XYZ file of C-alpha atoms in Angstrom:
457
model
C 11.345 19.628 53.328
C 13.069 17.653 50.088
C 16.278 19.415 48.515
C 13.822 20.023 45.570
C 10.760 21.671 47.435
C 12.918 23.618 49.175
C 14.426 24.952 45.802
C 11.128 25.525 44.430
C 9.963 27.725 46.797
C 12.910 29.613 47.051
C 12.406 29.291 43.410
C 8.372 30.891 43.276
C 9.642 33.825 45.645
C 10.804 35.646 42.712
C 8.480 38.142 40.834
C 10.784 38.342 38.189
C 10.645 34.178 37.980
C 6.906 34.028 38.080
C 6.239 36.987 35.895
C 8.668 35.370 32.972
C 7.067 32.497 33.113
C 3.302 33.761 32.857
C 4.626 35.991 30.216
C 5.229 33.304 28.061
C 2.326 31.116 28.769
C 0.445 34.093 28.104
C 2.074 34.457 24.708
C 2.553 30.841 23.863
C -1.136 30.690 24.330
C -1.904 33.621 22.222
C 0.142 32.095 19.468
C -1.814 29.149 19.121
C -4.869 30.946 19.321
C -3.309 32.872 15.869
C -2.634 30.192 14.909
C -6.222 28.607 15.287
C -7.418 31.774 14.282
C -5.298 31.905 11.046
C -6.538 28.117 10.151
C -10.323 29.042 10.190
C -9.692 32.381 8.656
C -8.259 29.871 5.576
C -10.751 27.305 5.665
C -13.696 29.787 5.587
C -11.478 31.485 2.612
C -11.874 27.992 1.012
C -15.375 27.414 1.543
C -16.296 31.040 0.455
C -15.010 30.607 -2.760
C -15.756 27.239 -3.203
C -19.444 28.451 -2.572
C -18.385 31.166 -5.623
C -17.005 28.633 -7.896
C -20.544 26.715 -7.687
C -22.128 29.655 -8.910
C -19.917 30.326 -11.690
C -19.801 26.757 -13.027
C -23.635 26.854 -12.731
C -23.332 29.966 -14.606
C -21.265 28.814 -17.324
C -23.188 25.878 -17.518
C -26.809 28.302 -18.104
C -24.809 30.199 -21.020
C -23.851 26.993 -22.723
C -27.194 24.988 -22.481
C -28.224 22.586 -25.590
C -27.207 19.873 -27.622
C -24.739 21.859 -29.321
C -22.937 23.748 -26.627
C -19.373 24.883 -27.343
C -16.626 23.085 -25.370
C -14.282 25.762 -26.341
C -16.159 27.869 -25.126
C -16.534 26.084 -21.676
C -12.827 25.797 -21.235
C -12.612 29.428 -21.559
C -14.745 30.661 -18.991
C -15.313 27.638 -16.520
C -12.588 28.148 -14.064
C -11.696 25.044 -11.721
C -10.750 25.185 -7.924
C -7.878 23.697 -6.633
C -7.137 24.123 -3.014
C -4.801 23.411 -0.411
C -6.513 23.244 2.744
C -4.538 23.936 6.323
C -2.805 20.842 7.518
C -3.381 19.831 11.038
C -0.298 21.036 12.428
C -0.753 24.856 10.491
C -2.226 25.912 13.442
C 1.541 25.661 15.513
C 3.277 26.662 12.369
C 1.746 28.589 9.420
C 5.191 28.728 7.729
C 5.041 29.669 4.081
C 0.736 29.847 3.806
C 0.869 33.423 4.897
C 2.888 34.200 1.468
C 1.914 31.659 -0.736
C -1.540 30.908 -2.419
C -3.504 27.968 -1.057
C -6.515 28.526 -3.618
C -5.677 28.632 -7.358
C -9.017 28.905 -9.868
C -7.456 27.089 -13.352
C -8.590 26.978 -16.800
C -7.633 25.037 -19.685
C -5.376 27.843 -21.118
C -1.759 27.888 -20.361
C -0.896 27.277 -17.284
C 2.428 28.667 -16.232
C 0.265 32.396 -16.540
C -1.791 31.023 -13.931
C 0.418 29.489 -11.645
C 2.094 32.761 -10.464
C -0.135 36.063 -10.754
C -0.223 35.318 -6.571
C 3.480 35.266 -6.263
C 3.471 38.975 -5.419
C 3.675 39.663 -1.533
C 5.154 42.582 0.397
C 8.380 41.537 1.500
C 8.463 44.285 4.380
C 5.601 42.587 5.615
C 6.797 39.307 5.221
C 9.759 39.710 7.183
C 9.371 39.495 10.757
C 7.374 36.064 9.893
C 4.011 34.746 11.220
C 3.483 35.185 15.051
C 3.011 31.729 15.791
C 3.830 28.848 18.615
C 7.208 28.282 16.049
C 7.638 32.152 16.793
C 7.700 31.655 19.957
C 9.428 28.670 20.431
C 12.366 30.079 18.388
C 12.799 33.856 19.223
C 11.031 34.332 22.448
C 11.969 31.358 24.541
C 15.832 31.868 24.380
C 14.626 35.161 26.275
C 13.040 33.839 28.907
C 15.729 31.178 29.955
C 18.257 34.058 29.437
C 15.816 35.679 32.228
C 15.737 32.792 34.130
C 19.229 31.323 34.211
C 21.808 34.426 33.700
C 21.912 34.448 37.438
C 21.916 30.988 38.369
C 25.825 31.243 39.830
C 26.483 34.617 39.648
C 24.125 35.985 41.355
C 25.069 33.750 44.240
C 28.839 35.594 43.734
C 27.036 38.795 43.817
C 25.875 37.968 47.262
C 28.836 36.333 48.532
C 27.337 32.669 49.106
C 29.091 31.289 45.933
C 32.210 30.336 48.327
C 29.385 28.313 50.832
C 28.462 26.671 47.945
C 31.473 25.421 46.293
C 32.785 24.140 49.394
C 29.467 21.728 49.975
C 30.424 18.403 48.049
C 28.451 17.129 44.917
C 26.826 19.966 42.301
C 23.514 18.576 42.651
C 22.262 21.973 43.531
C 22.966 23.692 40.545
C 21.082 20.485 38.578
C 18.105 20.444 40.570
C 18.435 24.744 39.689
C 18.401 24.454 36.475
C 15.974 21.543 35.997
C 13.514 23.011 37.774
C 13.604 26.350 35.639
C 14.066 23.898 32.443
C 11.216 21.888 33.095
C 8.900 25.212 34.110
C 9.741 27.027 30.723
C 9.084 23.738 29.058
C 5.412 23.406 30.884
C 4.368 27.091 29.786
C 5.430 26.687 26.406
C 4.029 23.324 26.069
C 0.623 23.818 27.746
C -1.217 25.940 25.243
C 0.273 23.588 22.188
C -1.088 20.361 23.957
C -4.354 22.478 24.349
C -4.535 24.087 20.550
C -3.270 19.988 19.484
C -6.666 18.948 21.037
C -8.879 21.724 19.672
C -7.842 21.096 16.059
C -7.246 17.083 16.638
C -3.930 17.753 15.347
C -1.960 13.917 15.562
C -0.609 12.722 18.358
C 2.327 12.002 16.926
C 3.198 15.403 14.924
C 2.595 16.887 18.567
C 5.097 14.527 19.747
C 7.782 15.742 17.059
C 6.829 19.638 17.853
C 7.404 19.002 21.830
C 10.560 16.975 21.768
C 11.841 20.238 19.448
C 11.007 22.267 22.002
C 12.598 20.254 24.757
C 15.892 19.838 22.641
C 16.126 23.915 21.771
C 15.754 24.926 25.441
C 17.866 22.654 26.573
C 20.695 23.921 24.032
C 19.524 27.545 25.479
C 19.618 26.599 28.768
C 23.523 24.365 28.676
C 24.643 27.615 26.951
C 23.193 29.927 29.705
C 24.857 27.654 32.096
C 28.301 27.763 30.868
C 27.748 31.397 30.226
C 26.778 32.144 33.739
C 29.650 30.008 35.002
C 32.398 31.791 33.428
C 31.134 35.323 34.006
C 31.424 37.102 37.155
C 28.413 39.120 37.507
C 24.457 38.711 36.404
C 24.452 42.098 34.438
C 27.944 40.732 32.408
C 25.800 36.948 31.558
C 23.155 38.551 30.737
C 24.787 40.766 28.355
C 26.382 38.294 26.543
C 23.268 35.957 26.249
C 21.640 38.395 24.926
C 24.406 38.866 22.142
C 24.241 35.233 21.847
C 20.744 35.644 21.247
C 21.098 38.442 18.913
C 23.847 36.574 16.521
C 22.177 32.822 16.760
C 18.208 33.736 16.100
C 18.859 37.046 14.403
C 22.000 38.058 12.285
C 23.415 34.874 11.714
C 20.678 33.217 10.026
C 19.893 36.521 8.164
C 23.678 36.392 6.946
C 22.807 32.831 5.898
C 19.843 33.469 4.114
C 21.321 36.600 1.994
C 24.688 34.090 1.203
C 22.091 31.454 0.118
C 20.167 34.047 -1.964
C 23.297 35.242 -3.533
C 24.763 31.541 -4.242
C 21.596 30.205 -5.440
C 19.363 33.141 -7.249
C 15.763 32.782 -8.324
C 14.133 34.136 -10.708
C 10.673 35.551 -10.005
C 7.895 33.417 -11.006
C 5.529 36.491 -13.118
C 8.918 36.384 -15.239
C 7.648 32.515 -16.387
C 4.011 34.175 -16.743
C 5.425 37.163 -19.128
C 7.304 34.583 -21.153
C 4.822 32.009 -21.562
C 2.524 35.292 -22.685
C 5.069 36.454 -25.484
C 4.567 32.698 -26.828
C 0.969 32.891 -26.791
C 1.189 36.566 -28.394
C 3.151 35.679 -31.146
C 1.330 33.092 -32.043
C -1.262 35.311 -33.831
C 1.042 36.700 -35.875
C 2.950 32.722 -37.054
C 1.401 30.875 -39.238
C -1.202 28.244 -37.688
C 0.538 25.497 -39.301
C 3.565 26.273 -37.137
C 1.919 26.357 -34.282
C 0.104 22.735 -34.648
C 3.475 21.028 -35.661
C 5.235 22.249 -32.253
C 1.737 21.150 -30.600
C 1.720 17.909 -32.327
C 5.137 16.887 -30.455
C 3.706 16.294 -27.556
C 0.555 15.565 -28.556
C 0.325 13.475 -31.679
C -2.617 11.190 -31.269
C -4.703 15.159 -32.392
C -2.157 14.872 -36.106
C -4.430 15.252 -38.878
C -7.246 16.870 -36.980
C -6.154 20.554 -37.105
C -8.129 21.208 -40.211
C -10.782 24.170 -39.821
C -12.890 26.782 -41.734
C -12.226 30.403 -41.140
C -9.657 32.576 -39.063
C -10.066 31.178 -35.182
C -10.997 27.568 -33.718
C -10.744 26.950 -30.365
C -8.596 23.640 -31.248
C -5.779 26.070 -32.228
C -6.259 28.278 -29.522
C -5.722 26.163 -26.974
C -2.623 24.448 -29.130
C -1.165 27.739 -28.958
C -1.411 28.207 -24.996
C 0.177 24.516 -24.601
C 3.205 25.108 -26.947
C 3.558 28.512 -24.979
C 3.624 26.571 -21.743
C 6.253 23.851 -23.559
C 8.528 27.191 -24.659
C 9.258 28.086 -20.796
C 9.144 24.310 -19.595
C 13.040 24.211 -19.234
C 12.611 27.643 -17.381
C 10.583 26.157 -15.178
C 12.142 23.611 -14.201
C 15.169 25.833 -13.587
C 12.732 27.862 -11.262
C 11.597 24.508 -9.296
C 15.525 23.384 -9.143
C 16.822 26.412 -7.691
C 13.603 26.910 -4.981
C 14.519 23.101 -4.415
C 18.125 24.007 -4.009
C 17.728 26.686 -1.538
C 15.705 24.742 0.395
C 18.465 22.219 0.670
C 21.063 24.845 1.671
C 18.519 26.383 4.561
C 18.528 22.852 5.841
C 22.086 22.340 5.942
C 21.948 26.107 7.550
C 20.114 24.322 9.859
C 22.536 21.851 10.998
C 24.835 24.882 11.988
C 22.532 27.108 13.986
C 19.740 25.565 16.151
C 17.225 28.767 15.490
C 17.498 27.125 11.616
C 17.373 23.634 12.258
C 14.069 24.222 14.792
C 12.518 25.865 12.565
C 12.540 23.367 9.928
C 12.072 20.107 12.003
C 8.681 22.112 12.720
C 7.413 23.520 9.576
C 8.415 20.265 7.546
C 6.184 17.974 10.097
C 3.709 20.677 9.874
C 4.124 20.647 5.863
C 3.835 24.222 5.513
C 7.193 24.489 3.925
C 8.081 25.205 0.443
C 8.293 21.469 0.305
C 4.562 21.345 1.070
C 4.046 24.331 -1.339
C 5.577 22.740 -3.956
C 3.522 19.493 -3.427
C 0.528 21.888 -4.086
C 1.712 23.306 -7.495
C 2.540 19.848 -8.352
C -1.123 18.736 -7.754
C -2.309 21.910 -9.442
C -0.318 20.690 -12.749
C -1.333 17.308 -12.250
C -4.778 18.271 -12.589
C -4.249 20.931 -14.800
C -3.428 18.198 -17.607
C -5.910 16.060 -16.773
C -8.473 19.082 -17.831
C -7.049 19.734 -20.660
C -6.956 15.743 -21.402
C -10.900 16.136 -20.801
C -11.720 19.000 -23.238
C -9.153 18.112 -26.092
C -11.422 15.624 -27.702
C -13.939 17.635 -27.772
C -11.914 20.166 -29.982
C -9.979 18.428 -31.934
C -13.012 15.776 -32.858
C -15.400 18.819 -33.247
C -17.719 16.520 -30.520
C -20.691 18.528 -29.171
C -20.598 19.597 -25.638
C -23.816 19.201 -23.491
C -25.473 19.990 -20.648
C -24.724 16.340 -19.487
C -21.256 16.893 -20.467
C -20.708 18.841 -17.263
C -21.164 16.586 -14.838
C -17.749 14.972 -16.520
C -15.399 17.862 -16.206
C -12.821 16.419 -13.939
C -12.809 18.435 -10.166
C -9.281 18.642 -8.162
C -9.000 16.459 -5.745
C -7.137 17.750 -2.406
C -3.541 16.331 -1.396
C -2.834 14.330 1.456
C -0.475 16.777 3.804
C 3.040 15.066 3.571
C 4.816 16.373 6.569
C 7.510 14.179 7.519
C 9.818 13.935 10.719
C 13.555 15.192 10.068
C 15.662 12.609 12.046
C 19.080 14.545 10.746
C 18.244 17.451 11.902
C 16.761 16.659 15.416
C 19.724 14.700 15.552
C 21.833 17.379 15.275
C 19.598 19.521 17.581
C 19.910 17.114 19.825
C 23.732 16.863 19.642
C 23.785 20.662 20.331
C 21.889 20.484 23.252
C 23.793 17.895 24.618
C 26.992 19.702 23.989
C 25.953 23.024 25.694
C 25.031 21.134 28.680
C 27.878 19.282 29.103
C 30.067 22.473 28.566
C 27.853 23.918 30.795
C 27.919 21.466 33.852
C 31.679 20.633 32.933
C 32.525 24.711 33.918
C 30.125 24.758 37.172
C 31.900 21.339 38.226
C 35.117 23.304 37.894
C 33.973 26.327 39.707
C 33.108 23.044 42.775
C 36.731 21.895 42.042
C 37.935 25.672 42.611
C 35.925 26.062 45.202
C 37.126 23.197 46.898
C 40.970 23.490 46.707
C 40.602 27.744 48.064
C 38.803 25.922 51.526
C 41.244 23.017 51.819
């Protein structure tokens, strides 16, 4: 029998092997089925209330029949959808769409106090994260390669073959040990993904991206459990301090990084743009109209000498008075976008410090379920959001009739295109991590040969 055979079944005679390895296969496959399952639970979300949104808009439409319906009226009460359907990689890593809204019914009124009444989550809730295949890749694999390669040299000290070994020339053994384990993780982990990738005809090449992650992490997990194992002298002492490893590079570490990057970089909460842009639109009863049109006519001066009206309301000055309050907390909210933006920049460059970090992104930004991605969404929402009010101003400002036939015109949102992109930086640096650990790694057992060597001569 081959060096190789010989090692595997030496290599399959351990319960403690086997039953790591179906334990994560079994949960690596359970993670992409919650992550499947999480997908359809959003797209039938979607559907249901587009089905809803039909109704309404029918509903509207019923209240507002003739040839002198009352587009003011319409923009009132006809809410518009605006989605942001799964991409096809969700399913391996849901990200930020368990917190943030991926359906958004607009109007015509203000919309910064529509943008944010979702913001509101539990954050008890949200912090142990999504159990996903990113979950799993990230926090549970590092487990199982502790499990699998704590012992891979000391526990041939503990039973006094370590000496034998050392003395036989080359180290090929303890490369054929730990490629075996390395590429046995790397087939349970990557199994169920490959199977969930063809179920949801996620791209071949965003698969690609997730699996060469994965290969680059364990490796980094496996070089350091390596050189860990190498320098200690007993399986209960490595395993002990990979587990601390564990503990300080998935767990307090980037928790210590998160709360500096809150603390550099604070946020304000999103409702607080809602409340403002409310105060605006309050005190706008109480200002004279005239007031009101001149800051609306700023932006929009093609409507100057149409704000003329008879009596106390019109809905040409109602709707003025929503935009101005939306252009009073513009500058806040693009303070608000900056400093989301900014913090996203500084977890990325977290990333480039601790693997856990930089895996994490590389999968949720080719998966687009980032707050890049969410932020693509909001942009679309406001995008659309002007062209509706673009659609209905006419009609109020010109005093133009708004009929039956009118409906059919009212522009409908139009889904993005999911932008996730491949971050070469950090897999780059992932990949110079896990290069370093395993040259660390088989630099110390090639010393412990060396050692080995010169005590027999």
């Amino acid at each position: 029998m081959n060096p190789l055979g010989a090692e595997t079944r030496l290599f399959l005679r351990s319960g403690r092997n086997i039953a790591a390895l179906l334990l994560l296969l079994v949960l690596s496959a359970t993670a992409v089925w919650a992550g499947i399952a999480e997908v359809a639970n959003q797209r039938a979300a979607i559907e249901r209330v587009a089905q809803e949104q039909a109704r309404d808009l029918a509903a509207v439409e019923d209240a507002n029949a003739g040839p002198q319906g009352d587009a003011g009226y319409v923009a009132y009460y006809a809410f518009m959808l605006t989605q942001d359907p799964p991409p096809p990689l969700a399913f391996a890593a849901i990200g930020q769409r368990d917190l943030q809204p991926y359906l958004l019914r607009v109007r015509a009124l203000g919309l910064e106090a529509q943008l944010y009444d979702s913001e509101a989550y539990n954050p008890e809730l949200a912090l142990p994260g999504v159990f996903d295949w990113a979950f799993v890749l990230i926090y549970l694999l590092p487990l199982v390669v502790i499990a699998l390669g704590h012992d891979l040299v000391t526990g041939e000290r503990e039973t006094g073959r370590l000496r034998l070994l050392l003395s036989l020339p080359g180290d090929g053994l303890w490369r054929r040990r730990a490629v075996l384990r390395y590429a046995a993780v790397l087939a349970a982990l990557v199994i169920p993904l490959l199977v969930g990738g063809a179920i949801m005809a996620a791209p071949a090449g965003g698969i690609a991206v997730l699996i060469l992650t994965a290969v680059l992490y364990c490796a980094f997990w496996f070089g350091l459990t390596l050189l860990a194992g190498a320098a200690m002298r007993t399986s209960a002492t490595a395993a002990t301090a990979m587990v601390g490893c564990w503990i300080m590079l998935t767990l307090v570490l980037p928790t210590l990084g998160n709360a500096a990057i809150a603390r550099a970089v604070p946020v304000a909460k999103g409702i607080d743009l809602t409340l403002a842009q409310r105060e605006v639109v309050h005190r706008g009863w109480d200002i004279p109209k005239e007031q009101t049109f001149e800051r609306f006519f700023v932006s929009h001066p093609e409507w100057r000498g149409r704000e003329e009206f008879e009596g106390r309301f019109h809905w040409k000055w109602y709707y003025a008075m929503h935009q101005v309050g939306d252009e009073a907390v513009a500058e806040d909210a693009a303070e608000y976008r900056a400093s989301l933006e900014r913090r996203e920049d500084l977890t990325r460059a977290l990333g480039f410090v601790l693997p856990s970090v930089g895996s994490m992104n590389v999968v949720h930004r080719i998966a687009d379920t980032d707050i890049e991605g969410q932020l693509a969404y909001r942009d679309s929402i406001a995008a659309f959001h002007a062209r509706l009010r673009a659609f209905y101003y006419p009609y109020l400002f010109a005093d133009r009739p708004f009929t039956r036939a009118d409906f059919a015109m009212i522009p409908r949102y139009s889904v993005r295109t999911a932008q996730g992109s491949l971050g070469v930086w950090p897999l780059a640096i992932l990949a110079l991590a896990a290069l370093l650990m395993i040259g660390l790694g088989a630099r110390r057992v090639s010393r412990l040969g060396g050692e080995g060597s010169a005590r027999t001569g």
